[in-house]
C-alpha positions as semicolon CSV with decimal commas, in nm:
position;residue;x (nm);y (nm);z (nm)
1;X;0,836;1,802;2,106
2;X;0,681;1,492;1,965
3;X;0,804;1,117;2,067
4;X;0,931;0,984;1,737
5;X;0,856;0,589;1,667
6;X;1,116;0,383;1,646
7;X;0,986;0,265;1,333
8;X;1,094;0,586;1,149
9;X;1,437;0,549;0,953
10;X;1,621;0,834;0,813
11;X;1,567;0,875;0,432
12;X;1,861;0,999;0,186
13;X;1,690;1,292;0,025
14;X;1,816;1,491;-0,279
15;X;1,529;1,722;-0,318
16;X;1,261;1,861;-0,071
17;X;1,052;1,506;-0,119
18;X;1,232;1,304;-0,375
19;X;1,475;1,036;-0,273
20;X;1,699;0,826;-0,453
21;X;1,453;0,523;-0,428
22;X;1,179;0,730;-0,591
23;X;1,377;0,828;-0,893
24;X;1,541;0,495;-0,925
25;X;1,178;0,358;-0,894
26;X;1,055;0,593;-1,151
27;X;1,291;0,531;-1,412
28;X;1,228;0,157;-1,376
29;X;0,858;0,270;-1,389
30;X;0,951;0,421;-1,706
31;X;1,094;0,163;-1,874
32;X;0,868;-0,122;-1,815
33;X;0,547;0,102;-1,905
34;X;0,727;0,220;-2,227
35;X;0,773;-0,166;-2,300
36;X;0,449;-0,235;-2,176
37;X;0,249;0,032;-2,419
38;X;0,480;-0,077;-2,722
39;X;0,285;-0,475;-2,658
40;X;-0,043;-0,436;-2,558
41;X;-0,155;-0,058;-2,577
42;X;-0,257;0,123;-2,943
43;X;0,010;0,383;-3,044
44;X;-0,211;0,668;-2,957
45;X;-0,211;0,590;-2,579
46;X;0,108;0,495;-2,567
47;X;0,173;0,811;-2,373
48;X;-0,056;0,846;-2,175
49;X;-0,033;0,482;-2,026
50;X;0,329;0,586;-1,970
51;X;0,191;0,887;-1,785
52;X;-0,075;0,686;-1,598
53;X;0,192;0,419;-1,476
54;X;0,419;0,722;-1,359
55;X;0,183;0,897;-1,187
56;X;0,060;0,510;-1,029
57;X;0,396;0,443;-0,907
58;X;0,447;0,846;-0,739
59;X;0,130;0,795;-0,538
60;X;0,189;0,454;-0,442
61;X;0,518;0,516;-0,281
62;X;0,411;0,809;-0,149
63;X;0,351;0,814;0,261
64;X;0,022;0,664;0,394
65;X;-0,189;0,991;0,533
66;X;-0,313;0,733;0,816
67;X;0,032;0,621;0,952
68;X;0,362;0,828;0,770
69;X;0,528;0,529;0,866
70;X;0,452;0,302;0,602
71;X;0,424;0,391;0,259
72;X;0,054;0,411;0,064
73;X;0,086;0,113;-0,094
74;X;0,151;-0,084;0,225
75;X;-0,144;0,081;0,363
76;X;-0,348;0,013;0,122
77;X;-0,310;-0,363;0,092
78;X;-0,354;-0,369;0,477
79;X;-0,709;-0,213;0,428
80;X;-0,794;-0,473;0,134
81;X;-0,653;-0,750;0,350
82;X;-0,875;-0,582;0,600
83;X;-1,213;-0,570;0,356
84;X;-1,144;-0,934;0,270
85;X;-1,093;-1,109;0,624
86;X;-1,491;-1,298;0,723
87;X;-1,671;-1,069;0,949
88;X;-1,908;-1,240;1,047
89;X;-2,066;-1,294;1,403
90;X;-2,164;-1,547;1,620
91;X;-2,404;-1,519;1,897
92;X;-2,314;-1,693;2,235
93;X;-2,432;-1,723;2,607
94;X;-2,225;-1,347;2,638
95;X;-2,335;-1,195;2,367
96;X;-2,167;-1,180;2,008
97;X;-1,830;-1,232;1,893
98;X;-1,618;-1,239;1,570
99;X;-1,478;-1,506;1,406
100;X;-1,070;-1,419;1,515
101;X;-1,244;-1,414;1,867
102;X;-1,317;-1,799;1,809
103;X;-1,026;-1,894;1,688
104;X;-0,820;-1,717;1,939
105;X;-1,059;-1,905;2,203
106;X;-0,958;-2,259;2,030
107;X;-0,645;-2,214;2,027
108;X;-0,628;-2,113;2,402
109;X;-0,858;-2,444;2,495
């Protein structure tokens, strides 16, 4: 037996993997894409927009296959936060470190 993380919160789950949250979700989903492709999309892809948003908002809720914890979208804006932050280096008497390094050393001074 596994430690579980006190992170984990018990779901309300009608179905195998569908909750109440996802079908509330997806009927909202539905809505606001069928509204959506009535404004701005032809009437020929008016369906499948509504099909692209739906199947958008299922994998996006969906749990993150790096940590079940948090949903993919959460994960996924951590990574692009991630891919955005400034990298760079700096070289020093000990060798290189990162900007976050730096400002964690000011902040200590």
């Amino acid at each position: 037996m596994g430690v579980v993380p006190k992170k984990t919160k018990a779901e309300q789950r009608i179905f195998r993997h569908i909750n109440l949250t996802k079908i509330v979700g997806l009927i909202v989903t539905l809505m606001v894409s069928s509204q959506l492709a009535n404004i701005m999309v032809s009437p020929k892809l008016g369906i499948p927009f509504i099909i692209f948003c739906s199947v958008i908002f299922l994998i996006m809720s969906g749990k993150s296959p790096s940590d079940p914890c948090k949903s993919f979208a959460e994960a996924w804006l951590e990574w692009l936060s991630f891919l955005m932050t400034n990298k760079t280096l700096h070289k020093h008497q000990g060798g290189e470190i990162n900007d976050e390094e730096i400002i964690d050393a000011e902040k200590h001074e």
